């Protein structure tokens, strides 16, 4: 759990944001680049003014940044020496994979991420539209400063750098500007992601790799969808038909009730569109596989590597637990 990770003064973060817009470095950003610890005073949480107006559609653009559990006292707003905890802690072993929560650009890669009240190796990703995510206490970086990243891409490893009681990811969401902090759990829930590690939710109009996964699984189920990554009227109608056939509410949302009925348990020797769906899901998590629909030794190795990296049972079999982690 974070011993620091509290919110800095609003005016100091505003100065950082102005420096960022101008393409320069703030004093705090320069110190962070030199690896200096920053124990600045804090005065409390700010609320992202644009949170209510932010897109609330569960559109497939967001991904779970890490697997683990929520430690006691690691929640957003928890007391931190007269201030408040700025994010949500997700606990797992050092070396557990950390992934980009959405597509964007890495704008900070330094001690504390250049933000006051934070310690440890950190990354900040800008997602456009004045939305940012922060990843703290990392043991290793997997992307460079200024790198363009995709949702679900591996960007770092979980660690215990800085002022902590044990290894975890300190995850923050900023909406309305860097420093305009929101509750990460509710922010991600509104975007279809369960930070606790549950199945995601996709609404009509969603797009991207997770939609391709759904379309390929639906094709394996006999609905013959084009895997174009667009969850439009044809795909929605097919999902509603599938849901009705399974006794589910036929609302077209691919969520916790639908995913378990849709996925298959796959292992080496399997072949078909469901394997292509698995390979697509693994590639979203940086596996780099050929999507050929054949579960051979290379795919088995990728499944085992993903399971090991994320502290799942390493059996090379893609069952519900592995699927849930991959698509979450």
C-alpha positions as a LaTeX table, in Angstrom:
\begin{tabular}{lrrr}
\hline
Residue & $x$ (\AA) & $y$ (\AA) & $z$ (\AA) \\
\hline
Unk1 & 0.00 & 0.00 & 0.00 \\
Unk2 & 1.16 & 3.57 & $-0.70$ \\
Unk3 & 2.58 & 5.41 & 2.29 \\
Unk4 & 2.45 & 8.66 & 0.34 \\
Unk5 & 0.71 & 9.15 & $-3.05$ \\
Unk6 & $-1.32$ & 12.07 & $-1.72$ \\
Unk7 & $-2.71$ & 14.93 & $-3.76$ \\
Unk8 & $-0.53$ & 18.03 & $-4.10$ \\
Unk9 & $-1.64$ & 21.63 & $-3.96$ \\
Unk10 & $-3.95$ & 22.61 & $-6.80$ \\
Unk11 & $-1.93$ & 25.67 & $-7.81$ \\
Unk12 & 1.28 & 23.62 & $-8.12$ \\
Unk13 & $-0.36$ & 21.08 & $-10.41$ \\
Unk14 & $-1.83$ & 23.89 & $-12.49$ \\
Unk15 & 1.67 & 25.29 & $-12.99$ \\
Unk16 & 2.86 & 21.83 & $-14.10$ \\
Unk17 & $-0.01$ & 21.57 & $-16.58$ \\
Unk18 & 0.82 & 24.99 & $-18.02$ \\
Unk19 & 4.44 & 23.95 & $-18.44$ \\
Unk20 & 3.32 & 20.74 & $-20.13$ \\
Unk21 & 1.11 & 22.63 & $-22.60$ \\
Unk22 & 4.06 & 24.88 & $-23.50$ \\
Unk23 & 6.30 & 21.86 & $-24.05$ \\
Unk24 & 8.63 & 22.77 & $-21.18$ \\
Unk25 & 9.58 & 21.25 & $-17.83$ \\
Unk26 & 8.27 & 22.47 & $-14.51$ \\
Unk27 & 10.66 & 22.74 & $-11.57$ \\
Unk28 & 9.07 & 19.60 & $-10.12$ \\
Unk29 & 9.33 & 17.77 & $-13.43$ \\
Unk30 & 13.04 & 18.62 & $-13.62$ \\
Unk31 & 13.60 & 17.35 & $-10.09$ \\
Unk32 & 11.71 & 14.16 & $-10.94$ \\
Unk33 & 13.92 & 13.60 & $-13.95$ \\
Unk34 & 16.93 & 13.75 & $-11.62$ \\
Unk35 & 15.36 & 11.11 & $-9.38$ \\
Unk36 & 14.66 & 13.43 & $-6.44$ \\
Unk37 & 11.97 & 12.48 & $-3.92$ \\
Unk38 & 9.21 & 15.05 & $-3.55$ \\
Unk39 & 7.61 & 15.44 & $-0.15$ \\
Unk40 & 5.49 & 18.50 & $-0.95$ \\
Unk41 & 2.67 & 19.60 & 1.31 \\
Unk42 & $-0.82$ & 18.69 & 0.22 \\
Unk43 & $-4.19$ & 20.26 & 0.84 \\
Unk44 & $-6.72$ & 17.71 & $-0.37$ \\
Unk45 & $-8.36$ & 16.22 & $-3.45$ \\
Unk46 & $-9.56$ & 18.16 & $-6.43$ \\
Unk47 & $-12.48$ & 16.91 & $-8.45$ \\
Unk48 & $-12.32$ & 16.54 & $-12.23$ \\
Unk49 & $-14.80$ & 19.14 & $-13.44$ \\
Unk50 & $-15.38$ & 17.34 & $-16.72$ \\
Unk51 & $-16.06$ & 13.92 & $-15.19$ \\
Unk52 & $-19.82$ & 14.17 & $-15.56$ \\
Unk53 & $-19.51$ & 15.26 & $-19.18$ \\
Unk54 & $-16.85$ & 12.71 & $-20.09$ \\
Unk55 & $-17.92$ & 9.97 & $-22.46$ \\
Unk56 & $-19.66$ & 7.35 & $-20.36$ \\
Unk57 & $-20.12$ & 4.82 & $-23.17$ \\
Unk58 & $-18.59$ & 1.44 & $-22.55$ \\
Unk59 & $-16.90$ & 1.63 & $-25.91$ \\
Unk60 & $-13.96$ & $-0.78$ & $-25.74$ \\
Unk61 & $-11.38$ & 2.00 & $-25.60$ \\
Unk62 & $-10.27$ & 1.23 & $-22.03$ \\
Unk63 & $-8.52$ & $-1.74$ & $-20.40$ \\
Unk64 & $-7.70$ & $-2.99$ & $-16.92$ \\
Unk65 & $-4.16$ & $-1.77$ & $-16.06$ \\
Unk66 & $-3.25$ & $-4.65$ & $-13.71$ \\
Unk67 & $-4.51$ & $-7.79$ & $-12.01$ \\
Unk68 & $-4.52$ & $-8.10$ & $-8.24$ \\
Unk69 & $-6.62$ & $-7.15$ & $-5.24$ \\
Unk70 & $-7.53$ & $-3.92$ & $-3.48$ \\
Unk71 & $-5.56$ & $-3.67$ & $-0.21$ \\
Unk72 & $-7.19$ & $-2.32$ & 2.94 \\
Unk73 & $-6.73$ & 1.43 & 3.10 \\
Unk74 & $-5.54$ & 1.66 & $-0.51$ \\
Unk75 & $-8.70$ & 3.25 & $-1.86$ \\
Unk76 & $-9.18$ & 6.68 & $-3.37$ \\
Unk77 & $-9.58$ & 9.34 & $-0.69$ \\
Unk78 & $-8.08$ & 7.26 & 2.14 \\
Unk79 & $-6.31$ & 9.46 & 4.74 \\
Unk80 & $-2.62$ & 10.11 & 4.10 \\
Unk81 & $-1.15$ & 12.23 & 6.89 \\
Unk82 & $-3.75$ & 14.95 & 6.77 \\
Unk83 & $-4.25$ & 14.68 & 3.00 \\
Unk84 & $-6.05$ & 12.10 & 0.87 \\
Unk85 & $-4.94$ & 9.12 & $-1.23$ \\
Unk86 & $-4.96$ & 10.17 & $-4.87$ \\
Unk87 & $-5.65$ & 6.82 & $-6.54$ \\
Unk88 & $-6.53$ & 3.16 & $-6.20$ \\
Unk89 & $-3.90$ & 0.60 & $-5.15$ \\
Unk90 & $-3.89$ & $-2.81$ & $-6.84$ \\
Unk91 & $-1.72$ & $-5.34$ & $-5.02$ \\
Unk92 & 0.17 & $-8.23$ & $-6.57$ \\
Unk93 & 3.76 & $-9.52$ & $-6.74$ \\
Unk94 & 6.73 & $-7.50$ & $-8.00$ \\
Unk95 & 7.02 & $-8.08$ & $-11.74$ \\
Unk96 & 3.27 & $-8.44$ & $-12.41$ \\
Unk97 & 2.37 & $-6.86$ & $-15.75$ \\
Unk98 & 1.12 & $-3.26$ & $-15.91$ \\
Unk99 & $-0.83$ & $-2.20$ & $-19.01$ \\
Unk100 & $-1.97$ & 1.05 & $-20.60$ \\
Unk101 & $-5.53$ & 1.82 & $-19.56$ \\
Unk102 & $-6.22$ & 3.44 & $-22.95$ \\
Unk103 & $-4.39$ & 4.55 & $-26.07$ \\
Unk104 & $-2.21$ & 7.62 & $-25.68$ \\
Unk105 & 1.27 & 9.09 & $-25.31$ \\
Unk106 & 3.72 & 8.59 & $-22.45$ \\
Unk107 & 4.40 & 12.15 & $-21.22$ \\
Unk108 & 6.14 & 11.40 & $-17.91$ \\
Unk109 & 8.61 & 8.61 & $-17.13$ \\
Unk110 & 10.38 & 9.51 & $-13.90$ \\
Unk111 & 10.47 & 9.33 & $-10.13$ \\
Unk112 & 6.98 & 10.24 & $-8.94$ \\
Unk113 & 5.94 & 11.03 & $-12.48$ \\
Unk114 & 6.83 & 14.66 & $-11.84$ \\
Unk115 & 3.80 & 15.07 & $-9.55$ \\
Unk116 & 4.05 & 16.25 & $-5.96$ \\
Unk117 & 3.31 & 13.84 & $-3.13$ \\
Unk118 & 4.26 & 10.77 & $-5.19$ \\
Unk119 & 7.33 & 8.56 & $-4.91$ \\
Unk120 & 8.74 & 5.66 & $-6.88$ \\
Unk121 & 9.17 & 4.98 & $-10.58$ \\
Unk122 & 6.11 & 6.21 & $-12.44$ \\
Unk123 & 4.52 & 6.80 & $-15.83$ \\
Unk124 & 1.89 & 9.30 & $-16.93$ \\
Unk125 & $-0.06$ & 8.73 & $-20.15$ \\
Unk126 & $-2.01$ & 11.46 & $-21.93$ \\
Unk127 & $-5.13$ & 10.10 & $-23.64$ \\
Unk128 & $-6.25$ & 13.36 & $-25.25$ \\
Unk129 & $-9.27$ & 15.41 & $-24.26$ \\
Unk130 & $-7.55$ & 16.42 & $-20.99$ \\
Unk131 & $-7.60$ & 12.83 & $-19.70$ \\
Unk132 & $-4.53$ & 11.24 & $-18.10$ \\
Unk133 & $-3.62$ & 8.08 & $-16.20$ \\
Unk134 & $-0.82$ & 7.64 & $-13.67$ \\
Unk135 & 1.01 & 4.38 & $-12.83$ \\
Unk136 & 3.22 & 4.39 & $-9.74$ \\
Unk137 & 5.75 & 2.31 & $-7.74$ \\
Unk138 & 6.93 & 0.47 & $-10.85$ \\
Unk139 & 9.83 & $-1.99$ & $-10.76$ \\
Unk140 & 10.59 & $-1.67$ & $-14.50$ \\
Unk141 & 9.57 & 0.44 & $-17.48$ \\
Unk142 & 8.55 & $-1.30$ & $-20.72$ \\
Unk143 & 7.99 & 1.82 & $-22.85$ \\
Unk144 & 10.00 & 4.96 & $-23.55$ \\
Unk145 & 9.15 & 8.57 & $-22.85$ \\
Unk146 & 6.99 & 10.00 & $-25.68$ \\
Unk147 & 6.04 & 6.49 & $-26.84$ \\
Unk148 & 2.61 & 6.01 & $-28.42$ \\
Unk149 & 0.77 & 3.16 & $-26.71$ \\
Unk150 & $-2.42$ & 1.20 & $-27.29$ \\
Unk151 & $-5.08$ & 0.18 & $-24.80$ \\
Unk152 & $-3.96$ & $-2.99$ & $-23.04$ \\
Unk153 & $-0.32$ & $-2.71$ & $-24.13$ \\
Unk154 & 2.26 & $-3.73$ & $-21.55$ \\
Unk155 & 3.99 & $-0.57$ & $-20.32$ \\
Unk156 & 5.69 & $-1.55$ & $-17.05$ \\
Unk157 & 6.06 & $-4.07$ & $-14.23$ \\
Unk158 & 4.50 & $-3.74$ & $-10.79$ \\
Unk159 & 6.92 & $-2.99$ & $-7.97$ \\
Unk160 & 7.62 & $-1.45$ & $-4.58$ \\
Unk161 & 9.77 & 1.56 & $-5.45$ \\
Unk162 & 9.28 & 4.65 & $-3.34$ \\
Unk163 & 7.47 & 4.99 & $-0.03$ \\
Unk164 & 5.36 & 1.81 & 0.19 \\
Unk165 & 4.61 & $-1.11$ & 2.49 \\
Unk166 & 4.74 & $-3.71$ & $-0.29$ \\
Unk167 & 4.51 & $-4.21$ & $-4.07$ \\
Unk168 & 1.47 & $-2.80$ & $-5.83$ \\
Unk169 & 0.34 & $-0.51$ & $-8.63$ \\
Unk170 & $-0.80$ & 2.96 & $-7.58$ \\
Unk171 & $-3.26$ & 3.92 & $-10.34$ \\
Unk172 & $-4.76$ & 7.36 & $-10.85$ \\
Unk173 & $-7.21$ & 8.87 & $-13.35$ \\
Unk174 & $-7.18$ & 12.59 & $-14.15$ \\
Unk175 & $-10.08$ & 14.12 & $-16.08$ \\
Unk176 & $-10.23$ & 17.80 & $-17.02$ \\
Unk177 & $-6.46$ & 18.27 & $-16.85$ \\
Unk178 & $-3.41$ & 16.78 & $-15.21$ \\
Unk179 & $-4.08$ & 17.19 & $-11.48$ \\
Unk180 & $-7.87$ & 17.12 & $-11.76$ \\
Unk181 & $-8.16$ & 13.74 & $-10.07$ \\
Unk182 & $-11.18$ & 11.41 & $-10.09$ \\
Unk183 & $-12.00$ & 8.15 & $-8.36$ \\
Unk184 & $-10.33$ & 5.51 & $-10.58$ \\
Unk185 & $-12.87$ & 2.80 & $-9.72$ \\
Unk186 & $-15.91$ & 4.83 & $-10.78$ \\
Unk187 & $-14.05$ & 6.41 & $-13.71$ \\
Unk188 & $-13.13$ & 3.00 & $-15.13$ \\
Unk189 & $-16.52$ & 1.46 & $-14.33$ \\
Unk190 & $-18.16$ & 4.16 & $-16.45$ \\
Unk191 & $-15.93$ & 3.00 & $-19.28$ \\
Unk192 & $-16.79$ & $-0.67$ & $-18.91$ \\
Unk193 & $-13.70$ & $-1.76$ & $-16.95$ \\
Unk194 & $-13.78$ & $-3.46$ & $-13.53$ \\
Unk195 & $-10.55$ & $-2.53$ & $-11.74$ \\
Unk196 & $-11.22$ & $-5.45$ & $-9.41$ \\
Unk197 & $-10.60$ & $-7.79$ & $-12.35$ \\
Unk198 & $-14.11$ & $-8.71$ & $-13.53$ \\
Unk199 & $-15.47$ & $-9.08$ & $-17.05$ \\
Unk200 & $-15.68$ & $-5.85$ & $-19.10$ \\
Unk201 & $-18.84$ & $-4.33$ & $-20.59$ \\
Unk202 & $-19.25$ & $-3.33$ & $-24.24$ \\
Unk203 & $-22.17$ & $-1.25$ & $-25.49$ \\
Unk204 & $-23.44$ & $-0.71$ & $-29.03$ \\
Unk205 & $-21.06$ & 1.58 & $-30.87$ \\
Unk206 & $-17.93$ & 0.12 & $-29.25$ \\
Unk207 & $-14.88$ & $-0.52$ & $-31.40$ \\
Unk208 & $-11.41$ & $-2.01$ & $-31.25$ \\
Unk209 & $-9.67$ & $-5.28$ & $-30.49$ \\
Unk210 & $-12.12$ & $-6.48$ & $-27.83$ \\
Unk211 & $-14.96$ & $-6.09$ & $-30.32$ \\
Unk212 & $-12.96$ & $-8.24$ & $-32.77$ \\
Unk213 & $-12.71$ & $-10.85$ & $-30.01$ \\
Unk214 & $-16.49$ & $-10.80$ & $-29.59$ \\
Unk215 & $-17.12$ & $-11.03$ & $-33.32$ \\
Unk216 & $-14.80$ & $-14.01$ & $-33.74$ \\
Unk217 & $-16.32$ & $-15.81$ & $-30.78$ \\
Unk218 & $-19.80$ & $-15.13$ & $-32.17$ \\
Unk219 & $-18.73$ & $-16.53$ & $-35.54$ \\
Unk220 & $-17.56$ & $-19.70$ & $-33.80$ \\
Unk221 & $-21.01$ & $-19.80$ & $-32.19$ \\
Unk222 & $-22.55$ & $-19.85$ & $-35.69$ \\
Unk223 & $-23.42$ & $-16.20$ & $-36.25$ \\
Unk224 & $-20.80$ & $-15.48$ & $-38.97$ \\
Unk225 & $-19.91$ & $-11.87$ & $-38.22$ \\
Unk226 & $-17.27$ & $-9.83$ & $-40.04$ \\
Unk227 & $-14.40$ & $-9.21$ & $-37.63$ \\
Unk228 & $-14.13$ & $-5.50$ & $-38.41$ \\
Unk229 & $-13.90$ & $-4.26$ & $-34.82$ \\
Unk230 & $-17.09$ & $-2.20$ & $-35.05$ \\
Unk231 & $-19.92$ & $-3.16$ & $-32.72$ \\
Unk232 & $-22.68$ & $-1.95$ & $-35.01$ \\
Unk233 & $-26.28$ & $-2.96$ & $-35.61$ \\
Unk234 & $-25.49$ & $-6.33$ & $-37.23$ \\
Unk235 & $-23.21$ & $-7.46$ & $-34.42$ \\
Unk236 & $-25.59$ & $-6.12$ & $-31.75$ \\
Unk237 & $-28.51$ & $-8.00$ & $-33.31$ \\
Unk238 & $-26.46$ & $-11.22$ & $-33.36$ \\
Unk239 & $-25.47$ & $-10.79$ & $-29.70$ \\
Unk240 & $-29.10$ & $-10.19$ & $-28.71$ \\
Unk241 & $-30.10$ & $-13.39$ & $-30.50$ \\
Unk242 & $-27.29$ & $-15.27$ & $-28.75$ \\
Unk243 & $-28.29$ & $-13.84$ & $-25.36$ \\
Unk244 & $-31.91$ & $-14.88$ & $-25.85$ \\
Unk245 & $-30.82$ & $-18.40$ & $-26.83$ \\
Unk246 & $-28.91$ & $-18.67$ & $-23.52$ \\
Unk247 & $-31.77$ & $-17.36$ & $-21.39$ \\
Unk248 & $-30.02$ & $-14.03$ & $-20.76$ \\
Unk249 & $-31.44$ & $-10.52$ & $-20.92$ \\
Unk250 & $-31.21$ & $-9.68$ & $-24.63$ \\
Unk251 & $-29.93$ & $-6.12$ & $-24.26$ \\
Unk252 & $-26.96$ & $-6.34$ & $-26.63$ \\
Unk253 & $-24.45$ & $-5.39$ & $-23.95$ \\
Unk254 & $-21.55$ & $-7.84$ & $-23.79$ \\
Unk255 & $-20.95$ & $-7.96$ & $-20.03$ \\
Unk256 & $-20.45$ & $-10.28$ & $-17.05$ \\
Unk257 & $-23.50$ & $-12.40$ & $-17.86$ \\
Unk258 & $-22.68$ & $-12.83$ & $-21.57$ \\
Unk259 & $-18.89$ & $-13.35$ & $-21.61$ \\
Unk260 & $-18.90$ & $-16.68$ & $-19.70$ \\
Unk261 & $-21.44$ & $-18.09$ & $-22.18$ \\
Unk262 & $-19.46$ & $-16.78$ & $-25.14$ \\
Unk263 & $-15.89$ & $-17.94$ & $-24.43$ \\
Unk264 & $-14.52$ & $-21.45$ & $-24.86$ \\
Unk265 & $-11.94$ & $-23.37$ & $-22.85$ \\
Unk266 & $-9.11$ & $-23.80$ & $-25.33$ \\
Unk267 & $-5.83$ & $-25.70$ & $-25.29$ \\
Unk268 & $-3.10$ & $-26.79$ & $-27.66$ \\
Unk269 & $-4.61$ & $-28.58$ & $-30.67$ \\
Unk270 & $-7.75$ & $-26.41$ & $-30.81$ \\
Unk271 & $-8.48$ & $-24.55$ & $-34.03$ \\
Unk272 & $-11.11$ & $-22.18$ & $-35.34$ \\
Unk273 & $-12.41$ & $-18.65$ & $-34.95$ \\
Unk274 & $-12.43$ & $-19.00$ & $-31.16$ \\
Unk275 & $-8.65$ & $-19.52$ & $-31.29$ \\
Unk276 & $-8.35$ & $-16.45$ & $-33.52$ \\
Unk277 & $-10.32$ & $-14.58$ & $-30.85$ \\
Unk278 & $-7.88$ & $-15.79$ & $-28.19$ \\
Unk279 & $-4.88$ & $-14.75$ & $-30.28$ \\
Unk280 & $-6.44$ & $-11.31$ & $-30.80$ \\
Unk281 & $-6.96$ & $-10.95$ & $-27.04$ \\
Unk282 & $-3.35$ & $-12.01$ & $-26.37$ \\
Unk283 & $-2.07$ & $-9.50$ & $-28.93$ \\
Unk284 & $-4.01$ & $-6.74$ & $-27.17$ \\
Unk285 & $-1.77$ & $-7.63$ & $-24.20$ \\
Unk286 & 1.41 & $-7.40$ & $-26.34$ \\
Unk287 & 1.84 & $-11.09$ & $-27.31$ \\
Unk288 & 2.67 & $-10.42$ & $-30.99$ \\
Unk289 & 1.09 & $-13.60$ & $-32.36$ \\
Unk290 & 0.05 & $-14.47$ & $-35.90$ \\
Unk291 & $-3.76$ & $-14.67$ & $-35.85$ \\
Unk292 & $-4.10$ & $-17.95$ & $-37.71$ \\
Unk293 & $-6.77$ & $-19.77$ & $-35.68$ \\
Unk294 & $-4.38$ & $-22.58$ & $-34.74$ \\
Unk295 & $-3.55$ & $-23.23$ & $-31.09$ \\
Unk296 & $-0.05$ & $-24.55$ & $-31.57$ \\
Unk297 & 3.10 & $-24.44$ & $-29.47$ \\
Unk298 & 3.69 & $-20.72$ & $-30.05$ \\
Unk299 & 0.21 & $-19.80$ & $-28.80$ \\
Unk300 & 0.64 & $-22.18$ & $-25.86$ \\
Unk301 & 3.87 & $-20.42$ & $-24.93$ \\
Unk302 & 2.13 & $-17.04$ & $-25.17$ \\
Unk303 & $-0.73$ & $-18.19$ & $-22.93$ \\
Unk304 & 1.68 & $-19.57$ & $-20.36$ \\
Unk305 & 3.77 & $-16.39$ & $-20.45$ \\
Unk306 & 0.70 & $-14.22$ & $-19.89$ \\
Unk307 & $-0.52$ & $-16.43$ & $-17.06$ \\
Unk308 & 2.87 & $-16.36$ & $-15.35$ \\
Unk309 & 3.33 & $-12.61$ & $-15.76$ \\
Unk310 & $-0.07$ & $-11.97$ & $-14.17$ \\
Unk311 & 0.15 & $-14.58$ & $-11.39$ \\
Unk312 & $-2.52$ & $-16.90$ & $-12.78$ \\
Unk313 & $-2.28$ & $-20.69$ & $-12.79$ \\
Unk314 & 0.28 & $-21.47$ & $-15.51$ \\
Unk315 & $-1.24$ & $-24.41$ & $-17.37$ \\
Unk316 & $-1.27$ & $-23.14$ & $-20.96$ \\
Unk317 & $-5.05$ & $-23.59$ & $-21.07$ \\
Unk318 & $-7.29$ & $-20.63$ & $-21.89$ \\
Unk319 & $-10.22$ & $-21.08$ & $-19.54$ \\
Unk320 & $-12.65$ & $-18.50$ & $-18.09$ \\
Unk321 & $-10.13$ & $-17.02$ & $-15.62$ \\
Unk322 & $-7.54$ & $-16.40$ & $-18.34$ \\
Unk323 & $-10.14$ & $-15.05$ & $-20.75$ \\
Unk324 & $-11.49$ & $-12.65$ & $-18.12$ \\
Unk325 & $-8.00$ & $-11.30$ & $-17.43$ \\
Unk326 & $-7.22$ & $-10.91$ & $-21.13$ \\
Unk327 & $-10.36$ & $-9.04$ & $-22.18$ \\
Unk328 & $-10.80$ & $-7.02$ & $-18.98$ \\
\hline
\end{tabular}
